[in-house]
Amino acid sequence: MAAIPNLADLPAQPYWLNGDVAPMYHGQIGVYAVLDGDRTVVYVGRSRDMGASLRLCGLRQPDRCVWVKSLTLAKPDGAYLQAVQQAWRVETGVENPEVWEKPLDCRPLMTPAEETTLAQAATEGERAAVLKDVARRVEAEILARLTSHGLTFPVRFDPKRKSEGVLDARF
């Protein structure tokens, strides 16, 4: 197995370039670290398509995605990718990957009025409609934040998951 580079020794690159992640990440296999505006590592991930993964991270946590450090591989080596990811997580002390890796559950973001409407829903269909409305509201907020950051790539959320109150992005 090849030596694992220290994350601190790698250069930080801007996360966004012309409204999208840099083209050099699309289709690349590797490990990456997301850094916030203070250049503090907030997430370490690995991917078979870093461009798509970085887009997802940017959708889930747009205000925290400012810089990125990465290590790319010419061919997949799952054990090495996992070892690098784990070493970088230990190096930085970063934990709690769920907010970066899982689809967004909109239910904790419900307004008091939405919570009341959901509690009053008599049927499963009515509950699904309320959750879909919540997901649509949160989706609009996310898209507005992305636009305010100057992001231009197309985003589509799985419509079936919206009725569960979940936003699961597709590209």
Coordinates of N, CA and C in Angstrom, one line a residue:
M1 N 0.9 -1.2 0.0 CA 0.0 0.0 0.0 C 0.9 1.2 0.0
A2 N 0.5 2.2 -0.8 CA 1.3 3.5 -0.9 C 1.2 4.3 0.4
A3 N 2.2 5.1 0.6 CA 2.2 6.0 1.8 C 1.0 6.9 1.8
I4 N 0.5 7.2 3.0 CA -0.6 8.1 3.1 C -0.1 9.5 3.3
P5 N -0.4 10.5 2.5 CA 0.1 11.8 2.7 C -0.7 12.5 3.8
N6 N 0.0 13.4 4.5 CA -0.6 14.2 5.5 C -1.5 15.2 4.9
L7 N -2.7 15.4 5.4 CA -3.6 16.3 4.8 C -3.1 17.8 4.9
A8 N -2.4 18.1 6.0 CA -1.9 19.4 6.2 C -0.9 19.8 5.1
D9 N -0.3 18.8 4.5 CA 0.8 19.1 3.4 C 0.2 19.4 2.1
L10 N -1.1 19.1 1.9 CA -1.8 19.3 0.6 C -2.3 20.7 0.4
P11 N -2.2 21.2 -0.8 CA -2.7 22.6 -1.1 C -4.3 22.6 -1.0
A12 N -4.8 23.7 -0.5 CA -6.3 23.9 -0.6 C -6.6 24.6 -1.9
Q13 N -7.7 24.1 -2.5 CA -8.2 24.7 -3.8 C -9.6 25.3 -3.5
P14 N -9.9 26.3 -4.3 CA -11.3 26.8 -4.1 C -12.3 25.7 -4.4
Y15 N -13.4 25.6 -3.6 CA -14.4 24.6 -3.7 C -15.2 24.8 -5.0
W16 N -15.6 26.1 -5.2 CA -16.4 26.4 -6.4 C -15.6 27.1 -7.4
L17 N -15.9 26.9 -8.7 CA -15.3 27.5 -9.8 C -16.3 27.8 -10.9
N18 N -16.6 29.0 -11.1 CA -17.6 29.4 -12.2 C -18.9 28.7 -12.0
G19 N -19.4 28.7 -10.7 CA -20.7 28.2 -10.5 C -20.9 26.7 -10.3
D20 N -19.7 26.0 -10.2 CA -19.8 24.5 -10.1 C -18.5 24.1 -9.4
V21 N -18.4 22.8 -9.0 CA -17.1 22.3 -8.6 C -16.1 22.3 -9.7
A22 N -14.8 22.4 -9.5 CA -13.9 22.5 -10.6 C -14.0 21.2 -11.4
P23 N -13.8 21.4 -12.8 CA -13.9 20.3 -13.7 C -12.9 19.2 -13.4
M24 N -11.8 19.5 -12.8 CA -10.8 18.5 -12.6 C -11.3 17.4 -11.6
Y25 N -12.4 17.6 -10.9 CA -12.9 16.6 -9.9 C -13.9 15.7 -10.5
H26 N -14.5 16.0 -11.6 CA -15.5 15.2 -12.2 C -15.0 13.9 -12.8
G27 N -15.5 12.8 -12.3 CA -15.1 11.5 -12.7 C -13.8 11.0 -12.1
Q28 N -13.3 11.7 -11.1 CA -12.1 11.3 -10.4 C -12.4 10.5 -9.2
I29 N -11.5 9.5 -9.0 CA -11.6 8.6 -7.8 C -10.6 9.2 -6.8
G30 N -11.1 9.3 -5.5 CA -10.2 9.9 -4.5 C -10.8 10.1 -3.2
V31 N -10.0 10.8 -2.4 CA -10.3 11.2 -1.0 C -10.2 12.7 -1.0
Y32 N -11.2 13.3 -0.3 CA -11.2 14.8 -0.3 C -11.6 15.3 1.1
A33 N -11.1 16.5 1.4 CA -11.4 17.1 2.7 C -12.1 18.5 2.3
V34 N -13.2 18.7 2.9 CA -13.9 20.0 2.8 C -13.5 20.9 3.9
L35 N -13.2 22.1 3.5 CA -12.8 23.1 4.5 C -13.7 24.3 4.5
D36 N -13.9 24.9 5.6 CA -14.8 26.1 5.7 C -14.0 27.4 5.4
G37 N -14.6 28.5 5.6 CA -14.0 29.8 5.3 C -12.7 30.1 6.1
D38 N -12.6 29.5 7.2 CA -11.4 29.6 8.1 C -10.4 28.6 7.8
R39 N -10.6 27.8 6.7 CA -9.8 26.7 6.3 C -9.6 25.6 7.4
T40 N -10.7 25.4 8.1 CA -10.8 24.3 9.1 C -11.5 23.2 8.4
V41 N -10.9 22.0 8.5 CA -11.5 20.8 7.9 C -12.8 20.5 8.6
V42 N -13.9 20.3 7.8 CA -15.2 20.0 8.4 C -15.8 18.7 8.0
Y43 N -15.1 18.1 7.0 CA -15.6 16.8 6.5 C -14.5 16.1 5.7
V44 N -14.3 14.8 5.8 CA -13.4 14.0 5.0 C -14.2 12.9 4.3
G45 N -14.2 12.8 3.0 CA -15.0 11.8 2.3 C -14.1 11.1 1.2
R46 N -14.7 10.1 0.7 CA -14.0 9.4 -0.4 C -15.1 9.1 -1.5
S47 N -14.6 8.9 -2.7 CA -15.6 8.8 -3.8 C -15.0 8.2 -5.1
R48 N -15.9 7.6 -5.8 CA -15.5 7.1 -7.2 C -15.8 8.2 -8.2
D49 N -16.5 9.3 -7.8 CA -16.7 10.4 -8.7 C -16.7 11.7 -7.7
M50 N -15.5 12.2 -7.5 CA -15.4 13.3 -6.6 C -16.3 14.5 -7.0
G51 N -16.4 14.8 -8.3 CA -17.2 15.9 -8.7 C -18.7 15.8 -8.2
A52 N -19.3 14.6 -8.4 CA -20.6 14.4 -7.9 C -20.7 14.5 -6.4
S53 N -19.7 13.9 -5.7 CA -19.7 13.9 -4.2 C -19.6 15.3 -3.7
L54 N -18.7 16.1 -4.3 CA -18.5 17.5 -3.9 C -19.8 18.3 -4.1
R55 N -20.5 18.0 -5.2 CA -21.7 18.7 -5.5 C -22.7 18.4 -4.3
L56 N -22.8 17.1 -4.0 CA -23.8 16.7 -2.9 C -23.4 17.4 -1.6
C57 N -22.1 17.4 -1.3 CA -21.7 18.1 0.0 C -22.1 19.6 -0.1
G58 N -21.9 20.2 -1.2 CA -22.2 21.6 -1.4 C -23.7 21.8 -1.3
L59 N -24.5 20.9 -1.7 CA -26.0 21.0 -1.5 C -26.4 20.9 -0.1
R60 N -25.8 19.9 0.6 CA -26.2 19.6 2.0 C -25.6 20.7 3.0
Q61 N -24.5 21.3 2.7 CA -23.9 22.2 3.6 C -23.2 23.4 2.8
P62 N -24.0 24.1 2.1 CA -23.4 25.1 1.1 C -22.6 26.2 1.8
D63 N -22.9 26.6 3.0 CA -22.2 27.7 3.7 C -20.9 27.2 4.2
R64 N -20.6 25.9 4.3 CA -19.4 25.4 4.9 C -18.4 24.9 3.8
C65 N -18.8 24.9 2.6 CA -17.9 24.4 1.5 C -17.2 25.6 0.8
V66 N -16.0 25.9 1.2 CA -15.3 27.0 0.7 C -14.0 26.5 0.0
W67 N -13.3 25.6 0.7 CA -12.0 25.0 0.1 C -12.1 23.5 0.1
V68 N -11.2 22.9 -0.7 CA -11.1 21.5 -0.8 C -9.7 21.1 -0.9
K69 N -9.3 20.0 -0.2 CA -8.0 19.4 -0.4 C -8.3 17.9 -0.9
S70 N -7.5 17.4 -1.8 CA -7.8 16.1 -2.3 C -6.6 15.3 -2.7
L71 N -6.9 14.0 -2.8 CA -5.9 13.0 -3.3 C -6.6 12.2 -4.3
T72 N -6.2 12.2 -5.6 CA -6.9 11.4 -6.6 C -6.0 10.1 -6.9
L73 N -6.7 9.1 -7.3 CA -6.1 7.8 -7.7 C -6.4 7.6 -9.2
A74 N -5.5 7.0 -9.9 CA -5.7 6.6 -11.3 C -6.7 5.4 -11.4
K75 N -6.6 4.5 -10.5 CA -7.5 3.3 -10.5 C -8.0 3.1 -9.1
P76 N -9.2 2.5 -9.0 CA -9.8 2.3 -7.6 C -9.0 1.4 -6.8
D77 N -8.9 1.7 -5.5 CA -8.3 0.9 -4.5 C -9.0 1.2 -3.2
G78 N -10.1 0.5 -3.0 CA -11.0 0.7 -1.9 C -10.3 0.7 -0.5
A79 N -9.4 -0.2 -0.3 CA -8.7 -0.3 1.0 C -7.8 0.9 1.2
Y80 N -7.1 1.3 0.2 CA -6.3 2.5 0.3 C -7.1 3.8 0.5
L81 N -8.2 3.9 -0.2 CA -9.1 5.1 0.0 C -9.6 5.1 1.4
Q82 N -10.0 4.0 1.9 CA -10.6 3.9 3.3 C -9.5 4.3 4.3
A83 N -8.2 3.8 4.0 CA -7.1 4.1 5.0 C -6.8 5.6 5.0
V84 N -6.8 6.2 3.8 CA -6.5 7.6 3.7 C -7.6 8.4 4.4
Q85 N -8.8 8.1 4.1 CA -10.0 8.8 4.8 C -9.9 8.7 6.3
Q86 N -9.6 7.5 6.8 CA -9.5 7.3 8.2 C -8.3 8.0 8.8
A87 N -7.2 8.0 8.1 CA -6.0 8.8 8.6 C -6.3 10.3 8.7
W88 N -6.9 10.8 7.7 CA -7.3 12.2 7.6 C -8.3 12.6 8.7
R89 N -9.2 11.7 9.0 CA -10.2 12.0 10.0 C -9.5 12.0 11.4
V90 N -8.6 11.1 11.6 CA -7.8 11.1 12.8 C -7.0 12.3 12.9
E91 N -6.3 12.7 11.8 CA -5.4 13.9 11.8 C -6.2 15.2 12.1
T92 N -7.5 15.2 11.7 CA -8.2 16.5 11.9 C -9.2 16.4 13.0
G93 N -9.5 15.2 13.5 CA -10.5 15.1 14.5 C -12.0 15.2 14.0
V94 N -12.2 15.2 12.7 CA -13.5 15.4 12.1 C -14.4 14.1 12.3
E95 N -15.6 14.3 12.8 CA -16.5 13.2 13.0 C -17.9 13.7 12.4
N96 N -18.9 13.0 12.7 CA -20.3 13.3 12.4 C -20.5 13.5 10.9
P97 N -20.2 12.4 10.1 CA -20.3 12.5 8.6 C -21.8 12.5 8.1
E98 N -22.7 12.1 9.0 CA -24.1 11.9 8.6 C -24.7 13.2 7.9
V99 N -24.4 14.4 8.4 CA -25.0 15.6 7.7 C -24.4 15.8 6.3
W100 N -23.3 15.2 6.0 CA -22.7 15.3 4.7 C -23.0 14.2 3.8
E101 N -23.4 13.0 4.3 CA -23.5 11.8 3.5 C -25.0 11.3 3.3
K102 N -25.8 11.7 4.2 CA -27.2 11.2 4.1 C -28.1 12.3 3.4
P103 N -29.2 11.8 2.8 CA -30.2 12.8 2.2 C -30.7 13.6 3.4
L104 N -31.2 14.8 3.1 CA -31.7 15.8 4.1 C -33.1 15.4 4.6
D105 N -33.2 15.2 5.8 CA -34.5 14.9 6.5 C -35.1 16.3 6.8
C106 N -36.1 16.7 6.2 CA -36.7 18.0 6.4 C -37.6 18.1 7.6
R107 N -38.0 17.0 8.2 CA -38.9 17.0 9.4 C -38.4 17.9 10.5
P108 N -37.1 17.8 10.9 CA -36.7 18.7 12.0 C -36.7 20.2 11.6
L109 N -36.9 20.5 10.4 CA -36.9 21.9 9.9 C -38.3 22.4 9.8
M110 N -39.3 21.7 10.2 CA -40.7 22.1 10.1 C -41.0 23.3 11.0
T111 N -41.8 24.2 10.5 CA -42.3 25.3 11.2 C -43.3 24.9 12.2
P112 N -43.6 25.6 13.3 CA -44.7 25.2 14.2 C -46.0 25.0 13.4
A113 N -46.3 25.8 12.4 CA -47.6 25.7 11.7 C -47.6 24.3 10.9
E114 N -46.4 24.0 10.3 CA -46.3 22.7 9.6 C -46.5 21.5 10.5
E115 N -45.9 21.6 11.7 CA -46.0 20.6 12.7 C -47.5 20.4 13.1
T116 N -48.2 21.5 13.3 CA -49.6 21.4 13.6 C -50.4 20.7 12.5
T117 N -50.1 21.1 11.3 CA -50.8 20.6 10.1 C -50.5 19.1 10.0
L118 N -49.3 18.7 10.3 CA -48.9 17.3 10.2 C -49.6 16.5 11.3
A119 N -49.7 17.0 12.5 CA -50.4 16.4 13.6 C -51.9 16.2 13.4
Q120 N -52.4 17.1 12.6 CA -53.9 17.1 12.3 C -54.2 16.2 11.1
A121 N -53.2 15.8 10.3 CA -53.5 15.0 9.2 C -54.1 13.6 9.6
A122 N -55.2 13.3 9.0 CA -56.0 12.1 9.4 C -55.5 10.9 8.6
T123 N -55.0 11.0 7.4 CA -54.7 9.8 6.6 C -53.2 9.9 6.2
E124 N -52.7 8.7 5.8 CA -51.3 8.7 5.3 C -51.1 9.6 4.1
G125 N -52.1 9.7 3.3 CA -52.0 10.5 2.1 C -51.9 12.0 2.5
E126 N -52.7 12.4 3.5 CA -52.6 13.8 4.0 C -51.2 14.1 4.6
R127 N -50.7 13.1 5.4 CA -49.4 13.3 6.0 C -48.3 13.4 4.9
A128 N -48.4 12.6 3.9 CA -47.4 12.6 2.8 C -47.5 14.0 2.1
A129 N -48.7 14.5 1.9 CA -48.9 15.8 1.3 C -48.2 16.9 2.1
V130 N -48.4 16.9 3.4 CA -47.8 17.9 4.3 C -46.2 17.8 4.2
L131 N -45.7 16.6 4.3 CA -44.3 16.4 4.3 C -43.7 16.8 2.9
K132 N -44.5 16.6 1.8 CA -44.0 17.0 0.5 C -44.0 18.5 0.5
D133 N -44.9 19.2 1.1 CA -44.9 20.7 1.1 C -43.7 21.2 1.9
V134 N -43.4 20.5 3.0 CA -42.3 20.9 3.8 C -41.0 20.7 3.0
A135 N -40.9 19.6 2.3 CA -39.7 19.4 1.5 C -39.6 20.4 0.4
R136 N -40.7 20.8 -0.2 CA -40.6 21.8 -1.3 C -40.2 23.1 -0.7
R137 N -40.6 23.5 0.5 CA -40.2 24.8 1.1 C -38.7 24.7 1.4
V138 N -38.2 23.7 1.9 CA -36.8 23.5 2.2 C -36.0 23.5 1.0
E139 N -36.5 22.8 -0.1 CA -35.8 22.8 -1.4 C -35.7 24.2 -1.9
A140 N -36.7 25.0 -1.8 CA -36.7 26.4 -2.3 C -35.6 27.2 -1.6
E141 N -35.5 27.0 -0.3 CA -34.5 27.7 0.6 C -33.1 27.3 0.2
I142 N -32.9 26.0 -0.1 CA -31.6 25.5 -0.5 C -31.2 26.1 -1.8
L143 N -32.1 26.0 -2.8 CA -31.8 26.5 -4.1 C -31.5 28.0 -4.1
A144 N -32.2 28.8 -3.2 CA -32.0 30.2 -3.1 C -30.6 30.4 -2.5
R145 N -30.2 29.6 -1.5 CA -28.8 29.7 -0.9 C -27.8 29.4 -2.0
L146 N -28.0 28.4 -2.8 CA -27.1 28.0 -3.9 C -26.9 29.1 -4.9
T147 N -28.1 29.7 -5.2 CA -28.0 30.8 -6.2 C -27.3 32.0 -5.6
S148 N -27.5 32.3 -4.3 CA -26.8 33.4 -3.7 C -25.3 33.2 -3.6
H149 N -24.8 31.9 -3.7 CA -23.4 31.6 -3.8 C -22.9 31.6 -5.2
G150 N -23.8 31.8 -6.1 CA -23.4 31.9 -7.5 C -23.3 30.5 -8.2
L151 N -24.0 29.5 -7.6 CA -23.9 28.2 -8.2 C -24.9 28.0 -9.3
T152 N -24.5 27.3 -10.4 CA -25.3 27.3 -11.6 C -25.6 25.8 -12.0
F153 N -25.1 24.8 -11.4 CA -25.3 23.5 -11.9 C -26.7 23.0 -11.6
P154 N -27.3 22.2 -12.5 CA -28.7 21.8 -12.3 C -28.8 20.8 -11.2
V155 N -29.9 20.9 -10.4 CA -30.2 20.1 -9.3 C -31.6 19.6 -9.4
R156 N -31.8 18.3 -9.1 CA -33.1 17.7 -9.1 C -33.2 16.8 -7.9
F157 N -34.3 16.9 -7.1 CA -34.5 16.1 -5.9 C -35.5 15.0 -6.3
D158 N -35.2 13.8 -5.8 CA -36.1 12.7 -6.0 C -37.5 13.0 -5.5
P159 N -38.5 13.1 -6.5 CA -39.9 13.5 -6.1 C -40.5 12.5 -5.1
K160 N -40.2 11.2 -5.3 CA -40.8 10.2 -4.4 C -40.4 10.3 -2.9
R161 N -39.2 10.8 -2.7 CA -38.7 10.9 -1.3 C -39.3 12.2 -0.7
K162 N -39.7 13.2 -1.5 CA -40.3 14.4 -0.9 C -41.5 14.1 -0.1
S163 N -42.3 13.1 -0.5 CA -43.5 12.8 0.3 C -43.1 12.1 1.6
E164 N -41.9 11.7 1.8 CA -41.4 11.2 3.1 C -40.8 12.4 3.9
G165 N -40.7 13.6 3.3 CA -40.1 14.7 4.0 C -38.6 14.7 3.8
V166 N -38.1 14.0 2.8 CA -36.6 13.8 2.5 C -36.3 14.4 1.2
L167 N -35.1 15.2 1.2 CA -34.6 15.7 0.0 C -33.3 14.9 -0.4
D168 N -33.5 14.1 -1.5 CA -32.4 13.3 -2.0 C -32.0 13.8 -3.4
A169 N -30.8 14.4 -3.5 CA -30.4 15.1 -4.7 C -30.0 14.0 -5.8
R170 N -30.3 14.4 -7.0 CA -29.9 13.7 -8.2 C -29.3 14.7 -9.2
F171 N -28.3 14.2 -10.0 CA -27.7 15.0 -11.0 C -27.9 14.4 -12.3

